[in-house]
Amino acid sequence: MNQCSEDLNATQALDRKQRLKDLIEANRSIQNRLTVQSVEDTLNELSNVVKKSDIIHGEGSVTDRAEHTSEVMRDVQLLKMNHELMSKVFQQSSLMGFFSEQIYQNAIRQTVARQGDDDWTPFTEIACNIARMARAKSTMLGAYKVELKERAVKERQQRRKAEQAAEKRPECVDKLSRQDKGAKKVNIVHKQLAQMFKTNNNQPIPYYKLVIDPKNFMNTVENAFQIAFLVHDNRIAIETGDDNYPQVRLIRSDEVNAVKETTQAICTLNLEKCREMIIFYDITEPMLVIENSEDE
């Protein structure tokens, strides 16, 4: 009986994940049509996505989600995308004159103004109907101080990052001997990239999909370093793709001489971002493999 129950829970979790994935695709579709349809249509479609998301969120139990963390990640990703899309809608509405801070201020003033005095009771009633009590648990340690331990942990983390960054990037990869480990890694990555682009008709590759190793975060960091070195050497370029995330492409021969200096950019890369991108691009295996190729 227990086995049947577990199988049922797994099937339901898989169904919820697929429905969340469909809603994520629906959100992307709304974003693509953001500039060509009315604000009202966009808000109606977004409202429909949110309502369906709420229905999915109400299904299952906390235990189910603890056992299927990928479902939670997909749920969080959808929530984030909905918030970002709502922000874009407000921004677009402001530019088109549909919504402005002045209109918002006037609406508040009309709501609270009562015979010359401000009465915030209407807002209180709205807030009480919407707000939910936050459940919190107090620690049995009381006000126990852990600043010294936290400081020591941060110092160790900073030293570790400094040691990892100690391996200096080779100034010119082509002219270094094969005995230089730094040059070897860059050459290995460049060789793999050249093959990938050739196989893919030189089409751009999503940056996060390229660098992320879903099973090893340190490999992901290493891949990001090597890609940065290649960008600095004008071998590849990183640009914004259609999904608003960075993508990597080969540098054309006419660009090599035209571009004298590279432009610095910041791409967030932490465990949380990696988990989000693993779900976003459905990454199951790393595209770049450095360690196993070093002796080739």
mmCIF file of C-alpha atoms in Angstrom:
data_model
loop_
_atom_site.group_PDB
_atom_site.id
_atom_site.type_symbol
_atom_site.label_atom_id
_atom_site.label_comp_id
_atom_site.label_asym_id
_atom_site.label_seq_id
_atom_site.Cartn_x
_atom_site.Cartn_y
_atom_site.Cartn_z
ATOM 1 C CA MET A 1 0.000 0.000 0.000
ATOM 2 C CA ASN A 2 2.847 2.380 0.876
ATOM 3 C CA GLN A 3 4.554 1.649 -2.437
ATOM 4 C CA CYS A 4 1.344 2.466 -4.326
ATOM 5 C CA SER A 5 1.055 5.737 -2.408
ATOM 6 C CA GLU A 6 4.654 6.685 -3.220
ATOM 7 C CA ASP A 7 4.150 5.910 -6.901
ATOM 8 C CA LEU A 8 1.002 8.042 -6.941
ATOM 9 C CA ASN A 9 2.784 10.957 -5.256
ATOM 10 C CA ALA A 10 5.648 10.724 -7.756
ATOM 11 C CA THR A 11 3.195 10.701 -10.688
ATOM 12 C CA GLN A 12 1.334 13.720 -9.302
ATOM 13 C CA ALA A 13 4.597 15.604 -8.724
ATOM 14 C CA LEU A 14 5.669 14.886 -12.308
ATOM 15 C CA ASP A 15 2.312 16.182 -13.554
ATOM 16 C CA ARG A 16 2.662 19.378 -11.499
ATOM 17 C CA LYS A 17 6.193 19.921 -12.847
ATOM 18 C CA GLN A 18 4.954 19.594 -16.425
ATOM 19 C CA ARG A 19 2.095 22.027 -15.812
ATOM 20 C CA LEU A 20 4.518 24.500 -14.226
ATOM 21 C CA LYS A 21 6.813 24.127 -17.229
ATOM 22 C CA ASP A 22 3.859 24.879 -19.527
ATOM 23 C CA LEU A 23 3.084 28.016 -17.491
ATOM 24 C CA ILE A 24 6.724 29.116 -17.735
ATOM 25 C CA GLU A 25 6.493 28.776 -21.512
ATOM 26 C CA ALA A 26 3.227 30.736 -21.427
ATOM 27 C CA ASN A 27 4.966 33.508 -19.464
ATOM 28 C CA ARG A 28 7.759 33.672 -22.056
ATOM 29 C CA SER A 29 5.177 33.856 -24.824
ATOM 30 C CA ILE A 30 3.467 36.790 -23.077
ATOM 31 C CA GLN A 31 6.822 38.577 -22.745
ATOM 32 C CA ASN A 32 7.508 38.133 -26.464
ATOM 33 C CA ARG A 33 4.160 39.791 -27.284
ATOM 34 C CA LEU A 34 4.501 42.520 -24.670
ATOM 35 C CA THR A 35 5.128 45.330 -27.154
ATOM 36 C CA VAL A 36 2.578 44.260 -29.758
ATOM 37 C CA GLN A 37 -0.552 43.771 -27.659
ATOM 38 C CA SER A 38 -2.512 45.948 -25.274
ATOM 39 C CA VAL A 39 -1.716 46.246 -21.588
ATOM 40 C CA GLU A 40 -5.181 44.915 -20.768
ATOM 41 C CA ASP A 41 -4.622 41.742 -22.819
ATOM 42 C CA THR A 42 -1.222 41.230 -21.220
ATOM 43 C CA LEU A 43 -2.618 41.596 -17.711
ATOM 44 C CA ASN A 44 -5.472 39.193 -18.481
ATOM 45 C CA GLU A 45 -3.067 36.548 -19.773
ATOM 46 C CA LEU A 46 -0.718 37.056 -16.826
ATOM 47 C CA SER A 47 -3.661 36.802 -14.421
ATOM 48 C CA ASN A 48 -4.604 33.488 -15.995
ATOM 49 C CA VAL A 49 -1.060 32.173 -15.513
ATOM 50 C CA VAL A 50 -1.056 33.275 -11.863
ATOM 51 C CA LYS A 51 -4.441 31.637 -11.187
ATOM 52 C CA LYS A 52 -3.294 28.331 -12.675
ATOM 53 C CA SER A 53 -0.060 28.591 -10.681
ATOM 54 C CA ASP A 54 -2.044 29.116 -7.469
ATOM 55 C CA ILE A 55 -4.098 26.003 -8.211
ATOM 56 C CA ILE A 56 -0.929 23.927 -8.654
ATOM 57 C CA HIS A 57 0.564 25.442 -5.515
ATOM 58 C CA GLY A 58 -2.501 24.353 -3.538
ATOM 59 C CA GLU A 59 -2.100 20.743 -4.597
ATOM 60 C CA GLY A 60 0.070 18.209 -2.806
ATOM 61 C CA SER A 61 1.635 18.734 0.599
ATOM 62 C CA VAL A 62 4.816 20.092 2.164
ATOM 63 C CA THR A 63 6.152 16.550 2.388
ATOM 64 C CA ASP A 64 5.598 16.010 -1.332
ATOM 65 C CA ARG A 65 7.582 19.145 -2.182
ATOM 66 C CA ALA A 66 10.370 18.191 0.222
ATOM 67 C CA GLU A 67 10.767 14.955 -1.730
ATOM 68 C CA HIS A 68 10.559 16.642 -5.142
ATOM 69 C CA THR A 69 12.712 19.769 -4.860
ATOM 70 C CA SER A 70 12.865 20.305 -8.627
ATOM 71 C CA GLU A 71 9.132 21.059 -8.518
ATOM 72 C CA VAL A 72 9.766 23.767 -5.919
ATOM 73 C CA MET A 73 12.543 25.272 -8.048
ATOM 74 C CA ARG A 74 10.240 25.406 -11.068
ATOM 75 C CA ASP A 75 7.506 26.988 -8.924
ATOM 76 C CA VAL A 76 9.953 29.648 -7.673
ATOM 77 C CA GLN A 77 11.185 30.326 -11.189
ATOM 78 C CA LEU A 78 7.632 30.910 -12.399
ATOM 79 C CA LEU A 79 6.904 33.222 -9.453
ATOM 80 C CA LYS A 80 10.014 35.264 -10.260
ATOM 81 C CA MET A 81 9.121 35.474 -13.951
ATOM 82 C CA ASN A 82 5.584 36.623 -13.108
ATOM 83 C CA HIS A 83 6.956 39.404 -10.881
ATOM 84 C CA GLU A 84 9.436 40.491 -13.557
ATOM 85 C CA LEU A 85 6.731 40.512 -16.218
ATOM 86 C CA MET A 86 4.470 42.590 -13.968
ATOM 87 C CA SER A 87 7.295 45.113 -13.533
ATOM 88 C CA LYS A 88 7.696 45.333 -17.315
ATOM 89 C CA VAL A 89 3.960 45.892 -17.711
ATOM 90 C CA PHE A 90 4.036 48.767 -15.203
ATOM 91 C CA GLN A 91 7.068 50.244 -16.948
ATOM 92 C CA GLN A 92 5.371 50.021 -20.333
ATOM 93 C CA SER A 93 2.177 51.500 -18.897
ATOM 94 C CA SER A 94 4.120 54.447 -17.467
ATOM 95 C CA LEU A 95 5.764 55.159 -20.808
ATOM 96 C CA MET A 96 2.397 55.034 -22.574
ATOM 97 C CA GLY A 97 0.714 57.199 -19.965
ATOM 98 C CA PHE A 98 -1.609 54.502 -18.631
ATOM 99 C CA PHE A 99 -0.007 54.535 -15.200
ATOM 100 C CA SER A 100 2.103 57.066 -13.359
ATOM 101 C CA GLU A 101 3.186 57.863 -9.836
ATOM 102 C CA GLN A 102 0.910 60.899 -9.844
ATOM 103 C CA ILE A 103 -2.152 58.772 -10.672
ATOM 104 C CA TYR A 104 -1.160 56.326 -7.926
ATOM 105 C CA GLN A 105 -0.758 59.163 -5.414
ATOM 106 C CA ASN A 106 -4.131 60.624 -6.338
ATOM 107 C CA ALA A 107 -5.800 57.225 -5.916
ATOM 108 C CA ILE A 108 -4.319 56.883 -2.417
ATOM 109 C CA ARG A 109 -5.385 60.409 -1.528
ATOM 110 C CA GLN A 110 -8.957 59.747 -2.639
ATOM 111 C CA THR A 111 -9.047 56.540 -0.599
ATOM 112 C CA VAL A 112 -7.758 57.959 2.687
ATOM 113 C CA ALA A 113 -9.167 61.524 2.540
ATOM 114 C CA ARG A 114 -12.126 61.858 4.898
ATOM 115 C CA GLN A 115 -13.432 65.384 5.649
ATOM 116 C CA GLY A 116 -9.992 66.956 5.732
ATOM 117 C CA ASP A 117 -8.323 64.215 7.779
ATOM 118 C CA ASP A 118 -6.489 61.092 6.594
ATOM 119 C CA ASP A 119 -8.303 57.869 7.472
ATOM 120 C CA TRP A 120 -6.180 54.787 6.715
ATOM 121 C CA THR A 121 -8.874 52.329 7.853
ATOM 122 C CA PRO A 122 -9.784 51.291 4.255
ATOM 123 C CA PHE A 123 -6.159 50.318 3.582
ATOM 124 C CA THR A 124 -6.042 48.449 6.887
ATOM 125 C CA GLU A 125 -9.072 46.401 5.891
ATOM 126 C CA ILE A 126 -7.518 45.586 2.509
ATOM 127 C CA ALA A 127 -4.214 44.589 4.128
ATOM 128 C CA CYS A 128 -5.891 42.350 6.714
ATOM 129 C CA ASN A 129 -7.690 40.450 3.972
ATOM 130 C CA ILE A 130 -4.511 39.947 1.950
ATOM 131 C CA ALA A 131 -1.699 39.596 4.486
ATOM 132 C CA ARG A 132 -0.910 36.213 5.975
ATOM 133 C CA MET A 133 0.622 35.558 9.347
ATOM 134 C CA ALA A 134 4.295 34.625 9.141
ATOM 135 C CA ARG A 135 5.080 31.572 11.220
ATOM 136 C CA ALA A 136 8.369 31.850 13.073
ATOM 137 C CA LYS A 137 10.222 29.695 15.562
ATOM 138 C CA SER A 138 12.485 31.163 18.189
ATOM 139 C CA THR A 139 15.863 29.614 18.828
ATOM 140 C CA MET A 140 16.577 27.983 22.199
ATOM 141 C CA LEU A 141 20.024 29.616 22.118
ATOM 142 C CA GLY A 142 18.541 33.048 22.737
ATOM 143 C CA ALA A 143 20.836 35.919 21.812
ATOM 144 C CA TYR A 144 23.918 33.717 21.537
ATOM 145 C CA LYS A 145 26.617 35.592 19.634
ATOM 146 C CA VAL A 146 28.141 33.913 16.603
ATOM 147 C CA GLU A 147 29.895 36.904 15.041
ATOM 148 C CA LEU A 148 33.390 35.489 15.620
ATOM 149 C CA LYS A 149 32.526 32.176 13.987
ATOM 150 C CA GLU A 150 30.857 33.898 11.046
ATOM 151 C CA ARG A 151 33.873 36.167 10.609
ATOM 152 C CA ALA A 152 36.217 33.183 10.609
ATOM 153 C CA VAL A 153 34.080 31.411 8.006
ATOM 154 C CA LYS A 154 34.071 34.499 5.776
ATOM 155 C CA GLU A 155 37.845 34.854 6.068
ATOM 156 C CA ARG A 156 38.335 31.211 5.070
ATOM 157 C CA GLN A 157 36.007 31.684 2.104
ATOM 158 C CA GLN A 158 37.914 34.786 0.992
ATOM 159 C CA ARG A 159 41.257 32.966 1.260
ATOM 160 C CA ARG A 160 39.861 30.046 -0.734
ATOM 161 C CA LYS A 161 38.609 32.381 -3.488
ATOM 162 C CA ALA A 162 42.013 34.096 -3.585
ATOM 163 C CA GLU A 163 43.774 30.744 -3.962
ATOM 164 C CA GLN A 164 41.411 29.687 -6.755
ATOM 165 C CA ALA A 165 42.058 32.955 -8.594
ATOM 166 C CA ALA A 166 45.828 32.667 -8.112
ATOM 167 C CA GLU A 167 46.266 30.741 -11.355
ATOM 168 C CA LYS A 168 46.989 33.604 -13.728
ATOM 169 C CA ARG A 169 45.440 33.720 -17.152
ATOM 170 C CA PRO A 170 48.025 33.349 -19.934
ATOM 171 C CA GLU A 171 48.553 36.651 -21.777
ATOM 172 C CA CYS A 172 48.672 35.044 -25.232
ATOM 173 C CA VAL A 173 47.445 31.498 -25.465
ATOM 174 C CA ASP A 174 48.719 30.793 -28.974
ATOM 175 C CA LYS A 175 52.364 31.513 -28.092
ATOM 176 C CA LEU A 176 52.591 29.533 -24.867
ATOM 177 C CA SER A 177 54.044 26.057 -24.735
ATOM 178 C CA ARG A 178 51.840 23.027 -24.087
ATOM 179 C CA GLN A 179 53.534 22.657 -20.696
ATOM 180 C CA ASP A 180 51.647 25.668 -19.342
ATOM 181 C CA LYS A 181 48.571 24.292 -17.541
ATOM 182 C CA GLY A 182 46.645 27.563 -17.857
ATOM 183 C CA ALA A 183 47.184 27.639 -21.621
ATOM 184 C CA LYS A 184 46.207 23.992 -21.891
ATOM 185 C CA LYS A 185 42.815 24.583 -20.293
ATOM 186 C CA VAL A 186 42.031 27.584 -22.481
ATOM 187 C CA ASN A 187 43.055 25.666 -25.608
ATOM 188 C CA ILE A 188 40.941 22.671 -24.578
ATOM 189 C CA VAL A 189 37.852 24.866 -24.102
ATOM 190 C CA HIS A 190 38.462 26.707 -27.369
ATOM 191 C CA LYS A 191 38.830 23.438 -29.256
ATOM 192 C CA GLN A 192 35.578 22.099 -27.806
ATOM 193 C CA LEU A 193 33.785 25.366 -28.594
ATOM 194 C CA ALA A 194 35.009 25.319 -32.194
ATOM 195 C CA GLN A 195 33.574 21.817 -32.631
ATOM 196 C CA MET A 196 30.262 22.802 -30.984
ATOM 197 C CA PHE A 197 29.816 25.837 -33.240
ATOM 198 C CA LYS A 198 30.734 23.804 -36.317
ATOM 199 C CA THR A 199 28.152 21.153 -35.440
ATOM 200 C CA ASN A 200 25.541 23.839 -34.691
ATOM 201 C CA ASN A 201 26.088 25.884 -37.902
ATOM 202 C CA ASN A 202 27.884 28.588 -35.884
ATOM 203 C CA GLN A 203 24.683 29.446 -34.004
ATOM 204 C CA PRO A 204 25.100 31.131 -30.569
ATOM 205 C CA ILE A 205 25.068 28.924 -27.467
ATOM 206 C CA PRO A 206 23.362 30.038 -24.209
ATOM 207 C CA TYR A 207 26.106 31.068 -21.768
ATOM 208 C CA TYR A 208 24.695 29.341 -18.692
ATOM 209 C CA LYS A 209 23.944 26.172 -20.649
ATOM 210 C CA LEU A 210 27.551 26.194 -21.852
ATOM 211 C CA VAL A 211 29.372 26.710 -18.548
ATOM 212 C CA ILE A 212 27.155 24.903 -16.025
ATOM 213 C CA ASP A 213 28.093 21.429 -14.855
ATOM 214 C CA PRO A 214 24.868 20.276 -13.127
ATOM 215 C CA LYS A 215 26.796 17.812 -10.975
ATOM 216 C CA ASN A 216 29.797 19.948 -9.955
ATOM 217 C CA PHE A 217 29.642 23.660 -9.094
ATOM 218 C CA MET A 218 33.458 24.026 -9.005
ATOM 219 C CA ASN A 219 33.635 22.775 -12.593
ATOM 220 C CA THR A 220 31.052 25.419 -13.456
ATOM 221 C CA VAL A 221 33.257 28.151 -11.959
ATOM 222 C CA GLU A 222 36.288 26.775 -13.819
ATOM 223 C CA ASN A 223 34.368 26.785 -17.115
ATOM 224 C CA ALA A 224 33.288 30.394 -16.524
ATOM 225 C CA PHE A 225 36.925 31.429 -15.995
ATOM 226 C CA GLN A 226 38.076 29.808 -19.235
ATOM 227 C CA ILE A 227 35.223 31.408 -21.201
ATOM 228 C CA ALA A 228 36.197 34.800 -19.741
ATOM 229 C CA PHE A 229 39.790 34.275 -20.914
ATOM 230 C CA LEU A 230 38.631 33.489 -24.451
ATOM 231 C CA VAL A 231 36.433 36.610 -24.477
ATOM 232 C CA HIS A 232 39.431 38.685 -23.395
ATOM 233 C CA ASP A 233 41.472 37.222 -26.265
ATOM 234 C CA ASN A 234 38.768 38.193 -28.798
ATOM 235 C CA ARG A 235 38.098 34.571 -29.698
ATOM 236 C CA ILE A 236 34.444 34.579 -28.670
ATOM 237 C CA ALA A 237 31.820 37.182 -27.750
ATOM 238 C CA ILE A 238 29.045 37.223 -25.158
ATOM 239 C CA GLU A 239 25.792 38.966 -26.040
ATOM 240 C CA THR A 240 22.188 39.043 -24.842
ATOM 241 C CA GLY A 241 20.041 36.348 -26.442
ATOM 242 C CA ASP A 242 16.334 36.229 -27.311
ATOM 243 C CA ASP A 243 15.567 34.857 -23.824
ATOM 244 C CA ASN A 244 17.258 37.937 -22.246
ATOM 245 C CA TYR A 245 20.079 35.748 -20.936
ATOM 246 C CA PRO A 246 23.693 35.916 -22.214
ATOM 247 C CA GLN A 247 24.757 33.758 -25.138
ATOM 248 C CA VAL A 248 28.177 32.926 -26.600
ATOM 249 C CA ARG A 249 29.130 33.212 -30.278
ATOM 250 C CA LEU A 250 32.306 33.010 -32.344
ATOM 251 C CA ILE A 251 34.121 36.209 -33.277
ATOM 252 C CA ARG A 252 34.098 36.886 -37.002
ATOM 253 C CA SER A 253 37.422 37.497 -38.739
ATOM 254 C CA ASP A 254 36.518 41.131 -39.510
ATOM 255 C CA GLU A 255 35.759 41.756 -35.833
ATOM 256 C CA VAL A 256 39.153 40.548 -34.611
ATOM 257 C CA ASN A 257 40.996 43.553 -36.073
ATOM 258 C CA ALA A 258 38.135 46.010 -35.566
ATOM 259 C CA VAL A 259 37.671 45.366 -31.826
ATOM 260 C CA LYS A 260 40.749 46.537 -29.904
ATOM 261 C CA GLU A 261 39.383 46.201 -26.373
ATOM 262 C CA THR A 262 36.749 43.988 -24.817
ATOM 263 C CA THR A 263 33.801 45.369 -22.831
ATOM 264 C CA GLN A 264 33.394 44.142 -19.279
ATOM 265 C CA ALA A 265 30.090 42.603 -18.240
ATOM 266 C CA ILE A 266 28.780 40.892 -15.117
ATOM 267 C CA CYS A 267 26.977 37.537 -15.210
ATOM 268 C CA THR A 268 25.606 36.259 -11.921
ATOM 269 C CA LEU A 269 26.983 32.821 -11.094
ATOM 270 C CA ASN A 270 26.144 31.240 -7.760
ATOM 271 C CA LEU A 271 24.487 28.049 -6.570
ATOM 272 C CA GLU A 272 21.018 29.585 -6.655
ATOM 273 C CA LYS A 273 21.504 30.924 -10.186
ATOM 274 C CA CYS A 274 22.898 27.567 -11.334
ATOM 275 C CA ARG A 275 19.886 25.679 -9.977
ATOM 276 C CA GLU A 276 17.568 28.131 -11.734
ATOM 277 C CA MET A 277 19.391 27.801 -15.067
ATOM 278 C CA ILE A 278 19.576 23.995 -14.804
ATOM 279 C CA ILE A 279 15.780 23.969 -14.738
ATOM 280 C CA PHE A 280 15.440 26.789 -17.287
ATOM 281 C CA TYR A 281 17.595 25.026 -19.911
ATOM 282 C CA ASP A 282 16.882 21.468 -18.703
ATOM 283 C CA ILE A 283 20.620 20.772 -18.270
ATOM 284 C CA THR A 284 21.434 17.126 -17.513
ATOM 285 C CA GLU A 285 25.067 16.880 -18.648
ATOM 286 C CA PRO A 286 27.911 19.434 -18.914
ATOM 287 C CA MET A 287 28.740 20.728 -22.392
ATOM 288 C CA LEU A 288 32.374 21.492 -21.521
ATOM 289 C CA VAL A 289 34.724 18.849 -20.127
ATOM 290 C CA ILE A 290 38.141 20.125 -19.064
ATOM 291 C CA GLU A 291 39.641 17.751 -16.508
ATOM 292 C CA ASN A 292 39.196 14.580 -18.554
ATOM 293 C CA SER A 293 40.788 16.237 -21.592
ATOM 294 C CA GLU A 294 43.932 17.714 -20.033
ATOM 295 C CA ASP A 295 46.155 14.778 -20.850
ATOM 296 C CA GLU A 296 45.063 14.513 -24.465
#
